[in-house]
PDB file of C-alpha atoms in Angstrom:
ATOM      1  CA  MET A  21      -5.045 149.885  29.900  1.00 46.00           C
ATOM      2  CA  THR A  22      -2.761 153.146  29.534  1.00 49.00           C
ATOM      3  CA  LYS A  23      -0.273 154.146  27.023  1.00 52.00           C
ATOM      4  CA  THR A  24       3.117 156.002  28.601  1.00 51.00           C
ATOM      5  CA  ARG A  25       6.267 157.103  27.609  1.00 57.00           C
ATOM      6  CA  TYR A  26       8.971 155.083  28.865  1.00 54.00           C
ATOM      7  CA  ALA A  27      11.753 157.101  31.046  1.00 54.00           C
ATOM      8  CA  VAL A  28      15.185 155.926  31.202  1.00 54.00           C
ATOM      9  CA  ARG A  29      16.076 155.366  34.804  1.00 56.00           C
ATOM     10  CA  THR A  30      19.164 157.550  36.157  1.00 54.00           C
ATOM     11  CA  PRO A  31      21.708 156.875  38.603  1.00 57.00           C
ATOM     12  CA  ALA A  32      21.533 158.192  42.369  1.00 56.00           C
ATOM     13  CA  PHE A  33      24.104 160.739  41.494  1.00 57.00           C
ATOM     14  CA  THR A  34      24.403 162.426  38.133  1.00 58.00           C
ATOM     15  CA  SER A  35      25.930 165.242  36.758  1.00 63.00           C
ATOM     16  CA  PRO A  36      23.950 168.387  36.671  1.00 63.00           C
ATOM     17  CA  TRP A  37      25.031 168.987  32.852  1.00 66.00           C
ATOM     18  CA  ARG A  38      23.750 165.660  32.401  1.00 66.00           C
ATOM     19  CA  GLU A  39      20.531 166.534  33.662  1.00 63.00           C
ATOM     20  CA  LEU A  40      20.087 169.678  31.946  1.00 62.00           C
ATOM     21  CA  ASP A  41      20.980 167.933  28.347  1.00 64.00           C
ATOM     22  CA  ASP A  42      18.670 165.558  29.257  1.00 64.00           C
ATOM     23  CA  MET A  43      15.185 167.684  30.010  1.00 60.00           C
ATOM     24  CA  PHE A  44      16.343 169.475  26.911  1.00 59.00           C
ATOM     25  CA  SER A  45      16.837 166.836  24.320  1.00 61.00           C
ATOM     26  CA  ASN A  46      13.429 165.431  25.868  1.00 60.00           C
ATOM     27  CA  ARG A  47      11.529 168.519  24.890  1.00 55.00           C
ATOM     28  CA  LEU A  48      13.000 169.160  22.177  1.00 53.00           C
ATOM     29  CA  GLY A  49      12.182 165.521  21.081  1.00 55.00           C
ATOM     30  CA  ARG A  50       8.687 166.033  21.901  1.00 53.00           C
ATOM     31  CA  ILE A  51       8.531 169.123  19.739  1.00 50.00           C
ATOM     32  CA  LEU A  52       9.437 167.115  16.706  1.00 49.00           C
ATOM     33  CA  ASP A  53       6.945 164.853  17.189  1.00 50.00           C
ATOM     34  CA  ASP A  54       4.691 166.984  17.750  1.00 46.00           C
ATOM     35  CA  ALA A  55       5.798 168.882  14.596  1.00 43.00           C
ATOM     36  CA  TRP A  56       5.364 165.861  12.502  1.00 43.00           C
ATOM     37  CA  SER A  57       2.001 165.085  13.941  1.00 42.00           C
ATOM     38  CA  ASN A  58       0.823 168.050  13.794  1.00 38.00           C
ATOM     39  CA  THR A  59       1.398 169.141  10.100  1.00 39.00           C
ATOM     40  CA  THR A  60      -0.300 171.354   7.545  1.00 43.00           C
ATOM     41  CA  ALA A  61      -0.127 168.567   4.865  1.00 52.00           C
ATOM     42  CA  GLY A  62      -3.227 166.453   6.132  1.00 59.00           C
ATOM     43  CA  ASP A  63      -3.507 164.438   9.039  1.00 76.00           C
ATOM     44  CA  TRP A  64      -0.808 162.131   8.032  1.00 84.00           C
ATOM     45  CA  ILE A  65       2.095 162.026   5.955  1.00 90.00           C
ATOM     46  CA  PRO A  66       2.383 158.661   3.866  1.00 92.00           C
ATOM     47  CA  ALA A  67       5.795 157.418   3.567  1.00 94.00           C
ATOM     48  CA  VAL A  68       7.443 157.991  -0.127  1.00 96.00           C
ATOM     49  CA  ASN A  69      10.286 156.780  -2.270  1.00 96.00           C
ATOM     50  CA  VAL A  70      11.983 158.180  -5.017  1.00 95.00           C
ATOM     51  CA  GLN A  71      14.304 156.239  -7.235  1.00 96.00           C
ATOM     52  CA  GLU A  72      16.369 156.917 -10.219  1.00 93.00           C
ATOM     53  CA  THR A  73      17.703 155.131 -13.228  1.00 92.00           C
ATOM     54  CA  GLY A  74      19.153 156.192 -16.639  1.00 88.00           C
ATOM     55  CA  THR A  75      15.538 156.429 -18.556  1.00 92.00           C
ATOM     56  CA  GLU A  76      12.953 157.789 -15.045  1.00 93.00           C
ATOM     57  CA  LEU A  77      12.100 159.047 -11.705  1.00 95.00           C
ATOM     58  CA  THR A  78       9.947 156.500 -10.217  1.00 97.00           C
ATOM     59  CA  LEU A  79       7.898 157.743  -7.032  1.00 97.00           C
ATOM     60  CA  THR A  80       6.440 155.201  -4.791  1.00 97.00           C
ATOM     61  CA  ALA A  81       3.857 156.367  -1.706  1.00 96.00           C
ATOM     62  CA  GLU A  82       2.871 153.726   0.467  1.00 96.00           C
ATOM     63  CA  LEU A  83      -1.043 154.038   0.979  1.00 95.00           C
ATOM     64  CA  PRO A  84      -2.475 151.047   2.895  1.00 92.00           C
ATOM     65  CA  GLY A  85      -6.058 150.855   3.573  1.00 89.00           C
ATOM     66  CA  MET A  86      -6.654 152.675   0.319  1.00 92.00           C
ATOM     67  CA  SER A  87      -7.837 152.011  -3.110  1.00 92.00           C
ATOM     68  CA  GLU A  88      -7.148 154.058  -6.565  1.00 93.00           C
ATOM     69  CA  GLU A  89     -10.694 155.865  -6.033  1.00 94.00           C
ATOM     70  CA  ASP A  90      -9.100 157.559  -2.550  1.00 93.00           C
ATOM     71  CA  VAL A  91      -6.329 158.750  -4.391  1.00 96.00           C
ATOM     72  CA  GLU A  92      -5.780 162.170  -7.100  1.00 96.00           C
ATOM     73  CA  LEU A  93      -2.504 162.737  -8.304  1.00 96.00           C
ATOM     74  CA  GLU A  94      -2.423 166.548 -10.288  1.00 96.00           C
ATOM     75  CA  LEU A  95       0.782 168.323 -12.554  1.00 96.00           C
ATOM     76  CA  GLU A  96       0.854 172.022 -12.708  1.00 95.00           C
ATOM     77  CA  ASN A  97       4.052 174.060 -13.203  1.00 93.00           C
ATOM     78  CA  ASN A  98       6.180 171.091 -12.798  1.00 92.00           C
ATOM     79  CA  VAL A  99       4.517 170.092  -9.212  1.00 95.00           C
ATOM     80  CA  LEU A 100       3.146 166.725  -9.103  1.00 96.00           C
ATOM     81  CA  THR A 101       0.612 166.951  -5.986  1.00 96.00           C
ATOM     82  CA  ILE A 102      -0.821 163.548  -4.557  1.00 96.00           C
ATOM     83  CA  ARG A 103      -3.892 164.015  -2.628  1.00 95.00           C
ATOM     84  CA  GLY A 104      -5.879 161.151  -0.839  1.00 94.00           C
ATOM     85  CA  GLU A 105      -8.102 160.571   2.221  1.00 92.00           C
ATOM     86  CA  LYS A 106      -8.055 157.590   4.547  1.00 89.00           C
ATOM     87  CA  VAL A 107     -11.262 156.701   5.978  1.00 85.00           C
ATOM     88  CA  ALA A 108     -11.038 155.138   9.730  1.00 80.00           C
ATOM     89  CA  GLU A 109     -12.814 151.561   9.527  1.00 75.00           C
ATOM     90  CA  THR A 110     -15.709 151.858  12.020  1.00 69.00           C
ATOM     91  CA  THR A 111     -17.766 149.164  13.311  1.00 64.00           C
ATOM     92  CA  ASP A 112     -21.257 149.965  14.546  1.00 64.00           C
ATOM     93  CA  GLU A 113     -21.435 146.295  16.089  1.00 66.00           C
ATOM     94  CA  ASP A 114     -20.576 147.552  20.154  1.00 66.00           C
ATOM     95  CA  GLU A 115     -20.759 150.754  21.092  1.00 72.00           C
ATOM     96  CA  GLU A 116     -19.698 150.662  24.162  1.00 77.00           C
ATOM     97  CA  ALA A 117     -16.287 149.384  22.717  1.00 77.00           C
ATOM     98  CA  ARG A 118     -13.084 151.678  23.817  1.00 80.00           C
ATOM     99  CA  SER A 119      -9.881 151.770  22.157  1.00 77.00           C
ATOM    100  CA  HIS A 120      -6.750 151.040  24.307  1.00 81.00           C
ATOM    101  CA  VAL A 121      -3.760 151.698  21.743  1.00 82.00           C
ATOM    102  CA  PHE A 122      -4.905 153.871  18.665  1.00 75.00           C
ATOM    103  CA  GLU A 123      -1.850 154.313  16.644  1.00 78.00           C
ATOM    104  CA  ARG A 124      -3.559 154.020  12.920  1.00 78.00           C
ATOM    105  CA  ARG A 125      -3.745 157.155  11.299  1.00 82.00           C
ATOM    106  CA  TYR A 126      -6.409 158.524   9.166  1.00 85.00           C
ATOM    107  CA  GLY A 127      -7.612 161.566   7.492  1.00 89.00           C
ATOM    108  CA  SER A 128      -6.556 163.618   4.624  1.00 92.00           C
ATOM    109  CA  PHE A 129      -2.945 164.252   2.979  1.00 93.00           C
ATOM    110  CA  THR A 130      -1.573 165.997   0.436  1.00 94.00           C
ATOM    111  CA  ARG A 131       2.368 165.459  -0.926  1.00 94.00           C
ATOM    112  CA  SER A 132       3.575 167.920  -3.495  1.00 95.00           C
ATOM    113  CA  PHE A 133       6.967 167.548  -5.359  1.00 95.00           C
ATOM    114  CA  SER A 134       8.829 169.576  -7.590  1.00 94.00           C
ATOM    115  CA  LEU A 135       9.633 167.844 -10.766  1.00 93.00           C
ATOM    116  CA  PRO A 136      13.115 168.353 -12.344  1.00 92.00           C
ATOM    117  CA  ARG A 137      12.687 169.534 -16.165  1.00 91.00           C
ATOM    118  CA  THR A 138      14.415 166.300 -17.207  1.00 91.00           C
ATOM    119  CA  VAL A 139      10.860 164.979 -16.788  1.00 94.00           C
ATOM    120  CA  GLN A 140       8.497 164.538 -19.636  1.00 93.00           C
ATOM    121  CA  SER A 141       5.566 165.204 -18.492  1.00 93.00           C
ATOM    122  CA  ASP A 142       3.191 164.185 -20.941  1.00 94.00           C
ATOM    123  CA  GLY A 143       4.726 160.515 -20.160  1.00 95.00           C
ATOM    124  CA  ILE A 144       3.885 160.035 -16.613  1.00 97.00           C
ATOM    125  CA  GLU A 145       1.655 157.450 -15.538  1.00 97.00           C
ATOM    126  CA  ALA A 146       0.709 156.112 -12.785  1.00 97.00           C
ATOM    127  CA  THR A 147      -0.543 152.560 -11.035  1.00 97.00           C
ATOM    128  CA  PHE A 148      -1.574 151.000  -7.858  1.00 96.00           C
ATOM    129  CA  ARG A 149      -1.550 148.066  -6.571  1.00 96.00           C
ATOM    130  CA  ASN A 150      -1.198 146.313  -3.106  1.00 94.00           C
ATOM    131  CA  GLY A 151      -1.773 149.965  -1.449  1.00 94.00           C
ATOM    132  CA  VAL A 152       1.107 150.974  -3.148  1.00 97.00           C
ATOM    133  CA  LEU A 153       0.769 154.013  -5.961  1.00 97.00           C
ATOM    134  CA  THR A 154       3.361 153.992  -8.311  1.00 98.00           C
ATOM    135  CA  VAL A 155       4.058 156.593 -10.302  1.00 97.00           C
ATOM    136  CA  HIS A 156       6.316 156.471 -13.269  1.00 97.00           C
ATOM    137  CA  MET A 157       7.797 159.544 -14.718  1.00 96.00           C
ATOM    138  CA  PRO A 158      10.076 159.057 -18.220  1.00 95.00           C
ATOM    139  CA  LYS A 159      13.180 161.565 -18.769  1.00 93.00           C
ATOM    140  CA  VAL A 160      13.624 163.590 -22.005  1.00 91.00           C
ATOM    141  CA  PRO A 161      15.362 162.372 -24.403  1.00 85.00           C
ATOM    142  CA  GLU A 162      17.881 164.896 -24.017  1.00 82.00           C
ATOM    143  CA  ALA A 163      18.529 163.719 -20.159  1.00 77.00           C
ATOM    144  CA  LYS A 164      19.202 160.470 -20.791  1.00 72.00           C
ATOM    145  CA  GLY A 165      22.754 160.847 -21.976  1.00 74.00           C
ATOM    146  CA  ARG A 166      24.604 159.617 -25.039  1.00 78.00           C
ATOM    147  CA  LYS A 167      27.853 158.521 -25.880  1.00 84.00           C
ATOM    148  CA  ILE A 168      30.072 160.563 -28.162  1.00 87.00           C
ATOM    149  CA  ALA A 169      32.443 159.024 -30.549  1.00 90.00           C
ATOM    150  CA  VAL A 170      36.288 160.111 -30.195  1.00 93.00           C
ATOM    151  CA  LYS A 171      37.798 160.726 -33.784  1.00 91.00           C
ATOM    152  CA  THR A 172      41.394 160.924 -34.542  1.00 92.00           C
ATOM    153  CA  GLU A 173      42.911 163.415 -36.594  1.00 89.00           C
ATOM    154  CA  GLY A 174      45.710 163.121 -39.288  1.00 74.00           C
TER     155      GLY A 174
END
C-alpha cells in the first residue's frame, strides 16, 4: 500500500489565475510541512498548552509513550527547557515485516520557554501522569494582585 497526496480534481476549464494560485499555495503548503517536520529543535515537537490563573502558570506537554525518566527539565536565566527522547518501539519477531504507514514520530526533542518575571522560580514543580507532563509555576506574591481599599476624606 502506498501513501499518496490527495489532489483536488479541477474542472476542464479553469482560469489561468486560479491555476497559478493553486500551484503556489500547494508549493507553499509543502514548504511549511517540511519546515515543521525538519525542525532544529529535534526530531519531533510535543504539543504544549500554557494556561494562567491568578496564582500560577501551568504548562502541559503531551509525551505519549514516554515516562518521567525520558524527560529532563532545566531552568536557567528564566528559560524553562524541556528535553527528552522518544525511542521507537521495535519488534525483533519478524525481520521481513514492512511498514505500510509510518506516521508516529520518534527521536529527541527540545522545547524552551521564556518565563515572565512574575514566576517564582524556586517554587516550580513538575509531575508526569499518563503521558502528560504538567509543570506548575507559581506567581510571585506581587504578581497575584490585591484589592486596594478606597477611603473617604473629610
